[in-house]
XYZ file of C-alpha atoms in Angstrom:
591
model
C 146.279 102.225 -12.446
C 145.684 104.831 -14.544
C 143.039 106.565 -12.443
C 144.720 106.198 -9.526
C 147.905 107.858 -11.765
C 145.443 111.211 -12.052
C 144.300 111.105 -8.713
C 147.885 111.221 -7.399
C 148.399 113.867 -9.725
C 145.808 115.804 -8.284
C 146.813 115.762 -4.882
C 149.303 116.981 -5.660
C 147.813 120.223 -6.923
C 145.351 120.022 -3.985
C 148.624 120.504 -1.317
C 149.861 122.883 -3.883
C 147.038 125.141 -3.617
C 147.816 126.914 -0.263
C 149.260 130.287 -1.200
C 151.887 131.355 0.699
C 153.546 134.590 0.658
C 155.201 134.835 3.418
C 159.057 136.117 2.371
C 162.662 134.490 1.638
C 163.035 132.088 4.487
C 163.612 128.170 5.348
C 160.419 127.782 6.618
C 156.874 127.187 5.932
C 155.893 129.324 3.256
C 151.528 128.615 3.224
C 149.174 131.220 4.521
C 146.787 130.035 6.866
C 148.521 126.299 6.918
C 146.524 124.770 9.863
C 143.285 126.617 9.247
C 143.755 128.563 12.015
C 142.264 131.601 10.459
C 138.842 129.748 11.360
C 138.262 130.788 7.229
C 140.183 128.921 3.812
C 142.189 132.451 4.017
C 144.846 131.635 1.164
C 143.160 128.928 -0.259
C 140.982 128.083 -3.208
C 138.815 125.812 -3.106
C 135.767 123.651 -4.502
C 133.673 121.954 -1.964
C 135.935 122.614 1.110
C 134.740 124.106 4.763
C 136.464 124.706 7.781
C 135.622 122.467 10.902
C 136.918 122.186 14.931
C 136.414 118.617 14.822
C 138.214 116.464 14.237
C 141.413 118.198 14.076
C 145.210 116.928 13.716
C 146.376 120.127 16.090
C 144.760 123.501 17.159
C 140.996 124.463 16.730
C 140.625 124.178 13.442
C 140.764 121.628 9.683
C 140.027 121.289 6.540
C 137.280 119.370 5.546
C 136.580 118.501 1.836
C 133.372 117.700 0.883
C 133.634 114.833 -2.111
C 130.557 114.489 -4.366
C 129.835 112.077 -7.397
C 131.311 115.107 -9.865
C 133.863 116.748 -7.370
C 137.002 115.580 -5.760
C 136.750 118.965 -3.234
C 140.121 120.233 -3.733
C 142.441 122.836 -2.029
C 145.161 124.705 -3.706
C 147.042 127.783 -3.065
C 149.912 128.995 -5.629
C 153.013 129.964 -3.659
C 156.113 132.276 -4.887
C 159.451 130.296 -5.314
C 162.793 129.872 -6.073
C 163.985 128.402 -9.259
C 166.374 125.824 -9.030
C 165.705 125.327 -5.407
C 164.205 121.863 -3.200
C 160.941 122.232 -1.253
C 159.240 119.646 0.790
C 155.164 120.046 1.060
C 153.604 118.084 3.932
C 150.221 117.728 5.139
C 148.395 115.377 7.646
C 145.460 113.807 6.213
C 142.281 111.044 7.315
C 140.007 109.772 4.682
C 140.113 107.249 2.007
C 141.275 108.539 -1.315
C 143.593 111.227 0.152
C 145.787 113.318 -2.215
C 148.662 115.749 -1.727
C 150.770 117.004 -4.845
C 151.829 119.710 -6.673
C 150.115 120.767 -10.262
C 152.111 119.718 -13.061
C 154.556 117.651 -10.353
C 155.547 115.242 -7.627
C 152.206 113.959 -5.338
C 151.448 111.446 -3.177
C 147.911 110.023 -1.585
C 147.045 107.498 0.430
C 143.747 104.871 0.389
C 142.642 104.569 3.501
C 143.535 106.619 6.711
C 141.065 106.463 9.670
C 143.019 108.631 11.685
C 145.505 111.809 11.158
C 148.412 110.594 8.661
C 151.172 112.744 7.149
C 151.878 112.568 3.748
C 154.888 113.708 2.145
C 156.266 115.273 -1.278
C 159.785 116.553 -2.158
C 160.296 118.328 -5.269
C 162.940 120.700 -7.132
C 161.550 123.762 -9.671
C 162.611 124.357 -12.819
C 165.164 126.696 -13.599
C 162.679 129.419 -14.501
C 160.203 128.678 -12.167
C 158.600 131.424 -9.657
C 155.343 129.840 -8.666
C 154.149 126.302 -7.306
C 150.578 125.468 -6.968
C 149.949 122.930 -4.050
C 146.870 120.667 -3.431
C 144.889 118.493 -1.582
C 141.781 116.441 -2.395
C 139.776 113.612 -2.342
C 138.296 111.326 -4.796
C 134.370 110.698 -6.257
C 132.191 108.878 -4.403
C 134.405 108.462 -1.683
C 133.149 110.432 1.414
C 134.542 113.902 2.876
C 138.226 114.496 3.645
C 140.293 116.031 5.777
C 143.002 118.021 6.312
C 145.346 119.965 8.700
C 148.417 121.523 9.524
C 149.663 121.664 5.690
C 153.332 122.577 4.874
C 155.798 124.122 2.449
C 159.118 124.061 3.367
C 161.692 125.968 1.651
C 163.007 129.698 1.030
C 160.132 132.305 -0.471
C 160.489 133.695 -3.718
C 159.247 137.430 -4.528
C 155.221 137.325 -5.457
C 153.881 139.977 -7.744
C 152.192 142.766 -6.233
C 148.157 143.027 -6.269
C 146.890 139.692 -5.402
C 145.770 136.718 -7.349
C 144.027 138.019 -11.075
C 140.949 138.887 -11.539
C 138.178 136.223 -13.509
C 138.700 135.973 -17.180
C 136.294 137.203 -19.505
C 133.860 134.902 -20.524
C 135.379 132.192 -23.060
C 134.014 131.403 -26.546
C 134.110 128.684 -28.848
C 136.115 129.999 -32.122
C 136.317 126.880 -34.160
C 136.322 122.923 -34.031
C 137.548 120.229 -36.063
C 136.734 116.053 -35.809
C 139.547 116.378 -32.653
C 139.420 119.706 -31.126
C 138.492 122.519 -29.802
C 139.236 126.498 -30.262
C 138.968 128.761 -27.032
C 138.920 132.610 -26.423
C 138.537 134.502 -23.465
C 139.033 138.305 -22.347
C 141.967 139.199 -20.635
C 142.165 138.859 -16.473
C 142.887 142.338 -14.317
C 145.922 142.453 -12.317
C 149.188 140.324 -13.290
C 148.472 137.461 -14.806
C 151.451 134.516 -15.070
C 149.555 132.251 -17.659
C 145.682 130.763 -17.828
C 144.127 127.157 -17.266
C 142.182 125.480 -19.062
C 139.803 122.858 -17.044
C 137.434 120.440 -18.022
C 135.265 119.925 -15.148
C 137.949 119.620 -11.977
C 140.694 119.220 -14.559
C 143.437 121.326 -16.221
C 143.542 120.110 -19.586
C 145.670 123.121 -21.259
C 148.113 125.713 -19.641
C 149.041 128.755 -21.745
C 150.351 132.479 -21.395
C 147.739 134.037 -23.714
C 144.054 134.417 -23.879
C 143.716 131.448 -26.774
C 143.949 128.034 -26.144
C 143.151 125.021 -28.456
C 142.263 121.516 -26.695
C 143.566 118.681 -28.958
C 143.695 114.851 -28.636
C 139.652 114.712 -28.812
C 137.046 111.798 -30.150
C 134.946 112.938 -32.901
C 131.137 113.484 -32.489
C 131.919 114.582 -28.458
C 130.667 117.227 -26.439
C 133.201 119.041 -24.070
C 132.406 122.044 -21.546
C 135.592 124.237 -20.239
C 135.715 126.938 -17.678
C 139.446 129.491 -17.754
C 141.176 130.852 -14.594
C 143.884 133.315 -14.670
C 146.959 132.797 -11.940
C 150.269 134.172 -10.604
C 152.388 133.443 -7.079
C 149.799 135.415 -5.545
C 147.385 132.714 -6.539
C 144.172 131.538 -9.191
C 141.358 133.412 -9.958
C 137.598 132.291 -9.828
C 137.054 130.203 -12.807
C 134.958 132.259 -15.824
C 131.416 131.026 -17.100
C 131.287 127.615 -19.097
C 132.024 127.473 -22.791
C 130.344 124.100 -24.572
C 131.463 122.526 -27.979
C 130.718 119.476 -29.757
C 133.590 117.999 -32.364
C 132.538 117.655 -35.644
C 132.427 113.811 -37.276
C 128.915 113.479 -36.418
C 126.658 111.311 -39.049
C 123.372 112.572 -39.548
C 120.673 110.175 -39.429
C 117.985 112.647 -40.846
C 116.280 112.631 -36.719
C 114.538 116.163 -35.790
C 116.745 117.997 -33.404
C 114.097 118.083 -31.042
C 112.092 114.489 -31.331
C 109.219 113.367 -30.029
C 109.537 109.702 -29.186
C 106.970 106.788 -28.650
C 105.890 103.500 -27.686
C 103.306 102.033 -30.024
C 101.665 98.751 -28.575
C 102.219 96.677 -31.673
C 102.054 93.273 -30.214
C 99.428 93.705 -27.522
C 96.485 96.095 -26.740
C 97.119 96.764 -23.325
C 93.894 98.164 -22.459
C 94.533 101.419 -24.574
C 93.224 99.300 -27.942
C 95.263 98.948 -30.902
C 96.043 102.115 -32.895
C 96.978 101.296 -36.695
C 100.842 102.408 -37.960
C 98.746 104.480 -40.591
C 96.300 105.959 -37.664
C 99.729 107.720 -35.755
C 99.995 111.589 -36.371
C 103.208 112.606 -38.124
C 104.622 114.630 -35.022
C 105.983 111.489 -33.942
C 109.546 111.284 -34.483
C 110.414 107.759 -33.689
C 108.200 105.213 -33.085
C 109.420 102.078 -31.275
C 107.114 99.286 -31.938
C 106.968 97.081 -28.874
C 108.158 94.553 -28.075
C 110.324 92.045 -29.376
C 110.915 89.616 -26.862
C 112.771 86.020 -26.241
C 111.771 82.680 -27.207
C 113.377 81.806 -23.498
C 115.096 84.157 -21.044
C 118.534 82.735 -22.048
C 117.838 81.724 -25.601
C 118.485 85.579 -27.078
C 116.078 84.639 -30.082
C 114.068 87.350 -30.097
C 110.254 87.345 -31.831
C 108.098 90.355 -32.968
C 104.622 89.006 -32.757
C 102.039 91.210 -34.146
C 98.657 91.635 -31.958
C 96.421 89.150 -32.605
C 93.060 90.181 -34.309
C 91.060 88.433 -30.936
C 92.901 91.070 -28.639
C 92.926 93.792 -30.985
C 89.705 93.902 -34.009
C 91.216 96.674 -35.595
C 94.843 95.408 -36.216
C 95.762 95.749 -39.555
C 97.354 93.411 -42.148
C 101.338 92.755 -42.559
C 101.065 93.999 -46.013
C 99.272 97.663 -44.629
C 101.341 97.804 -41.777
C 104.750 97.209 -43.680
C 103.254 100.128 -46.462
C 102.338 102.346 -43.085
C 105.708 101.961 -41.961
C 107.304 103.494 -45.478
C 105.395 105.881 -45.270
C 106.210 107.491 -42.379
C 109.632 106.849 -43.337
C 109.394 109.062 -46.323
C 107.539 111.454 -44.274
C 111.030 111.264 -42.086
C 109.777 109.272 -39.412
C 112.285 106.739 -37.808
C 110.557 102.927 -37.267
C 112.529 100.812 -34.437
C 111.980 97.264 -33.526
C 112.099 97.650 -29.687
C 113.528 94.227 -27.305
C 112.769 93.449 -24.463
C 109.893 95.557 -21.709
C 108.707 94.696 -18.627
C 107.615 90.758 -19.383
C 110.459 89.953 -22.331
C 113.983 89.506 -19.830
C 116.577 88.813 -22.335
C 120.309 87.240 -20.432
C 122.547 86.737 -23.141
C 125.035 84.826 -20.695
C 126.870 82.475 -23.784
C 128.337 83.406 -27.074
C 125.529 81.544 -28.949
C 122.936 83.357 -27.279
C 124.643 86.538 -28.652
C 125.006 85.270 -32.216
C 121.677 84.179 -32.318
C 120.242 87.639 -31.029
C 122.261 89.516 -33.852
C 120.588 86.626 -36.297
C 117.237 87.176 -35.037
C 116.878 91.156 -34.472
C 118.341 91.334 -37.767
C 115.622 89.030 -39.490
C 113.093 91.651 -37.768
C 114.726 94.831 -39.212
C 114.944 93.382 -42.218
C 111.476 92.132 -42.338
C 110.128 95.133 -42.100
C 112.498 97.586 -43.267
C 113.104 99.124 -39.601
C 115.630 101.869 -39.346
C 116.627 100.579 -36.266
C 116.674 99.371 -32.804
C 115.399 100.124 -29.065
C 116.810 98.217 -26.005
C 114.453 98.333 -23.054
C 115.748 96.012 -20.839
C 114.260 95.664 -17.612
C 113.859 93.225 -14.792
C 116.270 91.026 -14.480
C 117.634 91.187 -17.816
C 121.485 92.868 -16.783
C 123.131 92.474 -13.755
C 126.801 92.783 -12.729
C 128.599 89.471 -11.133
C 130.686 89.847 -8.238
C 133.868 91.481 -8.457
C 132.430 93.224 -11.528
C 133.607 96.993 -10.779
C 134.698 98.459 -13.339
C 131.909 99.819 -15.953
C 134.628 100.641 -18.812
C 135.622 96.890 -18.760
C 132.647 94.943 -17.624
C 133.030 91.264 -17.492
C 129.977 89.560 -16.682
C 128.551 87.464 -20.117
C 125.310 89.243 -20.281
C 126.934 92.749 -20.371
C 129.735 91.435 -22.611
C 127.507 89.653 -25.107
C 125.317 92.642 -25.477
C 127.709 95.197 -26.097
C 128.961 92.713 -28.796
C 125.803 92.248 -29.803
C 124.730 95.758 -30.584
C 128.208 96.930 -32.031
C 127.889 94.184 -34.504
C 124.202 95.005 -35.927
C 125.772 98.810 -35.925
C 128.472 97.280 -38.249
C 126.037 95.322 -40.228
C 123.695 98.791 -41.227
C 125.998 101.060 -41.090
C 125.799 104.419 -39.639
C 122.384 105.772 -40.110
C 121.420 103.107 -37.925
C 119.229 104.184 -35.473
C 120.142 102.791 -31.598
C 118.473 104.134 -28.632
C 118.447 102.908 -25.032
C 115.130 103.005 -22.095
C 116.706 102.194 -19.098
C 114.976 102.699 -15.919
C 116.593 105.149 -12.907
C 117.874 102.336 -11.092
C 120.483 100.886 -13.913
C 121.640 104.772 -14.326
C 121.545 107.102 -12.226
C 121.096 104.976 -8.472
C 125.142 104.179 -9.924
C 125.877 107.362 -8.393
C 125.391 106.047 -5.367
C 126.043 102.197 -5.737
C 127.517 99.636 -8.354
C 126.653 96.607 -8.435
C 126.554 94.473 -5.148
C 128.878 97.171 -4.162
C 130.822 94.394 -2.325
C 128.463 93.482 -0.012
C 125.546 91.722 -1.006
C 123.384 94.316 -2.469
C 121.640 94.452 -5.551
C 123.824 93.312 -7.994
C 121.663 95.319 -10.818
C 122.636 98.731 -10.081
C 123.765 100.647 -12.605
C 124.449 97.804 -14.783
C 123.346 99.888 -17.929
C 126.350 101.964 -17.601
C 128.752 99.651 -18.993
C 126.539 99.015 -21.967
C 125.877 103.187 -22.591
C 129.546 103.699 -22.279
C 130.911 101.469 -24.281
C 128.452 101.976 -27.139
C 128.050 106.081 -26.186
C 130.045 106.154 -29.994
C 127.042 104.530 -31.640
C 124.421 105.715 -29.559
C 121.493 107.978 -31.264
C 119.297 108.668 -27.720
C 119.135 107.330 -24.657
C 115.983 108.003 -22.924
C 116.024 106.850 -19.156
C 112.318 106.277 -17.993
C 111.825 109.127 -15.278
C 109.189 107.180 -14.241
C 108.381 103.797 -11.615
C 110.944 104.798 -9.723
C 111.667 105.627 -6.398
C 113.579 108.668 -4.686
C 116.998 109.242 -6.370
C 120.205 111.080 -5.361
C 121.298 114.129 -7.841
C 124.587 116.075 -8.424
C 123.292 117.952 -5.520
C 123.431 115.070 -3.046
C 119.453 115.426 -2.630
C 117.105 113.222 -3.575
C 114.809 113.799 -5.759
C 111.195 112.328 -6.757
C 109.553 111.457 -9.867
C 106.215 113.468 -10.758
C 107.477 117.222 -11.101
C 110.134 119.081 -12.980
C 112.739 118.977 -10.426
C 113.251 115.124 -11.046
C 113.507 115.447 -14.828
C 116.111 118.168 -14.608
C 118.471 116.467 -11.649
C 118.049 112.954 -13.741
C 118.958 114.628 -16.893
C 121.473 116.592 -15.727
C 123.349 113.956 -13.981
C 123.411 112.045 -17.876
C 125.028 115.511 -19.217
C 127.641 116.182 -16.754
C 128.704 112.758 -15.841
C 129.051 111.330 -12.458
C 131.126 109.358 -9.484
C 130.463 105.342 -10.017
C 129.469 104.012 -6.540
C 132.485 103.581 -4.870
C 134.798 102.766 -7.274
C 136.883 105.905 -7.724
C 135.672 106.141 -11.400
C 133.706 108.775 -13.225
C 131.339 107.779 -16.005
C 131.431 110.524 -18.510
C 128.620 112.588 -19.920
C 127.005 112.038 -23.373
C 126.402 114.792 -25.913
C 123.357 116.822 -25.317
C 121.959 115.926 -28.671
C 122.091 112.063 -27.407
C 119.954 113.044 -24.434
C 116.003 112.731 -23.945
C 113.887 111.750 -20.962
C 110.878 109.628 -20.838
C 107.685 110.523 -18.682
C 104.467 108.513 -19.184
C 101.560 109.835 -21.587
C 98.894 109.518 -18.889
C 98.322 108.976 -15.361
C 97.025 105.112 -16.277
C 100.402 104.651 -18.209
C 102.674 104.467 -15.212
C 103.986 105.822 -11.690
C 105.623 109.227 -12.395
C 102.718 111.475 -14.669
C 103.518 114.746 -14.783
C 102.107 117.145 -15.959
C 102.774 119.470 -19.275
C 103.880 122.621 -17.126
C 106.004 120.745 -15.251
C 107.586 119.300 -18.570
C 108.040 122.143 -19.953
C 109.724 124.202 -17.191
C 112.364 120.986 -17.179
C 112.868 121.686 -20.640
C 113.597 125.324 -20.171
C 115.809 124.652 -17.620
C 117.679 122.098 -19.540
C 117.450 123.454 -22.907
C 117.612 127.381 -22.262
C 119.123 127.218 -18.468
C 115.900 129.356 -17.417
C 113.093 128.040 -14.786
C 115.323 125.904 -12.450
C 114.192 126.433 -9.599
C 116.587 125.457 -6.848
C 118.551 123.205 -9.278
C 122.098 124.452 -9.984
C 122.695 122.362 -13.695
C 126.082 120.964 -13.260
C 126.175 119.882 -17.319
C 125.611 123.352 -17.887
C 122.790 124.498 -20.802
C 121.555 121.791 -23.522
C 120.430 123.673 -26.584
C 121.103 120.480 -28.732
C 119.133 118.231 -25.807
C 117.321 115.646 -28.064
C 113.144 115.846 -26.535
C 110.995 113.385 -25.042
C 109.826 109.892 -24.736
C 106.372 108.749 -23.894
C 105.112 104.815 -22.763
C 103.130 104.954 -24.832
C 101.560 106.305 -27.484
C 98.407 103.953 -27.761
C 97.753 105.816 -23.923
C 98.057 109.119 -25.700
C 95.843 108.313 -28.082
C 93.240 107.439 -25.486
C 93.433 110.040 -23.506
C 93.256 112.516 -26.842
C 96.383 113.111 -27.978
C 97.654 115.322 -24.267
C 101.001 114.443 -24.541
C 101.684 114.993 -28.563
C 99.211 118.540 -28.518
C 100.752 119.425 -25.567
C 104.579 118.595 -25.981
C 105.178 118.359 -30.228
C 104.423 122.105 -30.558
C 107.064 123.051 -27.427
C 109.614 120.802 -29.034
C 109.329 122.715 -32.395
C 109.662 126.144 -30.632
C 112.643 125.683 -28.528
C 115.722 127.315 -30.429
């Protein structure tokens, strides 16, 4: 209810857009209501064309194109009277339809397959002297449209000059555990008061050119944009400003890590390489893999390699002292669960309690700073009716969140938790959820409930750009693994957030410091190789916002983005060291 609360609020801003100007008289007050212009003359919009078919009357409609990270609205800001009743009409077709007016009344409707009228009646205040109308859609849903829009009521007197110019660029000037401090330069032309957006929304309205954004969680990043407006109607929103709130805990990790597999229970046809033998540019080294006594069972075993599959392994005793000292060297030691072969379901309470029993016994064996989830396979799915990623109810989603935010309890915050989900329990949510209500594969994006609800605990999540097929970006393209293009539309998608299948909800970005990507160390490591140029142009694109090629970043600029993951480092070793000579150096010179 609450989501469909803001979406009704933002249709009304959407119908509230249109700017009208058009003097003191009982009629309808939009310019170019019907589109007839052939143009969005009067309106401002985000995602929005004109089309001749199909149409509600005339040549001519709106048509709002609705992405993963966009609702595509409409607005125009009209003059008024104060103290006066208006009604704003529009006819509408599309599912997730919204008409309102910012800060006031709005209406929407689910599902219209053909032309529908919706309708909003609403009074200004007794100072008032501008509305701003809207129309949009809703993520994920597909394209909207819109015709023959409506304002009825008397015209007040707009300022002269037109809408204001852009604000200056805004800056962060301070932030505490729960907000964050804006300034901007002043707009040209008359300017009624500024807005504040996060993403498509208006989280702060004020008269001046300073603007502090309250109510926040600690440790989050936030990116806001500033437009300038009067009854004339909104400016073009400035550049992007990007703050994280303080009430971050350290856990002594480089900002820029570089992150690795070591083969600790199996050779793998790359041989054994000894915990003493790895070169201290690694970062974090996950040893792999923990894995189940029984799919459903959720007690998990670390099984060192066995000296018949690899001569060289060393003894418990070296390989614990190995591990401490790479911890004193600052290195971070993680028992990773799970991998291609180890699916772990933790469908009943007792598999969860004996998971937390037996990952702990690992840790604690060997001193491990922490823990890796690589679940893969068939490990989490979503049941049916399962829709809603912020309150997931299938047991083996449940039990795992539990699971993990009660061995972060147990060690406290330093505790190291990172995630390697593949593409197809991330990002293919954009697209679908679950089943999606129709049979499908009921393990899409079923990592999304388990990011978001531990995203407060979470020290890097490192989605394997690799073995993957073609997936859809921000950009509504698809993109494929292998080349820098994939790595920066994955990535970006984790930074700015995204539409949920079909279900009307948006999954929120993570803080750039929580974001890596994996790639593999070698062509014989996995599907997806590519090479170190290619890496490194992602990472300027990412990190520095240069090198993007045709890639708009929606997240906007990383500098705090957290490095790269390899599988594994016993291939990099084999193939001498490429991936660590060519990658640990880069890391260390980005700013």
């Amino acid at each position: 209810m609450r989501c469909r609360a803001a979406v009704v609020a933002l249709l009304v801003v959407v119908t509230g857009l249109v700017t009208g100007v058009s003097g003191a008289q009982a009629a309808n007050l939009l310019t170019n209501p019907g589109f007839e212009a052939g143009s969005l003359s009067g309106w401002t919009c985000s995602g929005g064309s004109v089309i001749t078919s199909p149409t509600h009357s005339g040549g001519y409609a709106l048509n709002g194109a609705v992405s993963g990270s966009d609702f595509a609205q409409c607005s125009q800001t009209v003059a008024v009277q104060a103290n006066t009743a208006y009604t704003l009409s529009a006819w509408v077709r599309g599912s997730y339809v919204y008409l309102g007016v910012t800060g006031g009344a709005s209406t929407w409707t689910p599902s219209a397959s053909g032309y529908t009228q919706l309708t909003v009646a609403f009074t200004t205040g007794a100072s008032q002297t501008s509305a701003q109308l809207y129309l949009h859609g809703w993520y994920g849903q597909p394209a909207y449209q819109a015709d023959d829009v409506s304002l009825d009521g008397p015209g007040g007197t707009p300022p002269t000059g037109g809408a204001p110019g852009v604000p200056g660029s805004p800056s962060v000037t301070g932030t505490t555990n729960s907000s964050v401090a804006l300034s901007w330069g002043a707009s040209s032309g008359t300017v009624t008061g500024y807005r504040v957006y996060e993403g498509s929304s208006v989280v702060k309205t004020v008269t001046g050119t300073t603007a502090t954004v309250d109510a926040l969680g600690a440790c989050t990043s936030h990116s806001y944009t500033v437009a300038a407006y009067n009854s004339n109607g909104e400016s073009a929103k400035s550049s992007t400003a990007t703050a994280t709130t303080g009430g971050c805990t350290s856990t002594g990790l480089a900002k820029h890590a570089l992150i690795g597999y070591m083969h600790a229970s199996f050779a793998n046809g790359s041989e054994y390489v000894r915990m003493a033998d790895i070169p201290s540019a690694w970062n974090i080294i996950n040893l792999s893999f923990g894995e189940p006594t029984s799919v459903t069972s959720g007690d998990i075993r670390f099984n060192r390699c066995p000296a018949s599959e690899c001569p060289n392994v060393e003894s418990d005793a070296d390989f614990i002292a190995a591990i401490r000292a790479k911890q004193a060297a600052g290195t971070k030691v993680l028992i990773s669960i799970g991998g291609a072969n180890g699916q772990v379901q933790l469908t009943t309470a007792a598999a969860r309690d004996t998971f937390v029993s037996s990952v702990s016994a690992i840790i604690d064996r060997y001193g491990l700073d922490g823990l890796d989830i690589d679940f893969e396979g068939h490990s989490l799915y979503l049941n049916p009716g399962d829709t809603d990623f912020r309150n997931p109810t299938t047991p083996v989603i449940v039990n795992l969140i539990s699971a993990l935010k009660t061995l972060k309890a147990r060690y406290g915050a330093k505790f190291v938790l990172t995630m390697a989900p593949e593409t197809f329990f991330v990002q293919i949510g954009y697209q679908f959820y679950g089943d999606g209500g129709n049979g499908g594969d009921n393990r899409r994006g079923s990592y999304l409930p388990v990011i978001h609800a531990l995203r407060d605990s979470l020290t890097v999540l490192h989605v394997q750009d690799y073995n993957s097929g073609p997936v859809m970006g921000l950009d509504n393209q698809y993109h494929t693994m292998g080349g820098a293009d994939f790595h920066i539309a994955m990535t970006d998608m984790i930074k700015a957030g995204f539409g949920v299948g079909t279900t009307g909800q948006t999954f929120p970005g993570l803080r750039e410091d929580q974001i890596a990507f994996g790639v593999p160390a070698a062509s014989s490591a996995g599907n997806g190789y590519t090479a170190p140029a290619a890496v490194h142009q992602a990472l300027d694109c990412l990190v520095k916002g240069q090198n993007c090629g045709g890639y708009a970043l929606r997240g906007g600029t990383s500098p705090s983005f957290r490095g790269l993951m390899t599988w594994s480092i016993n291939w990099d070793r084999y193939y001498n060291w490429e991936f660590q000579n060519s990658h640990a150096p880069y890391l260390a010179a980005l700013p």
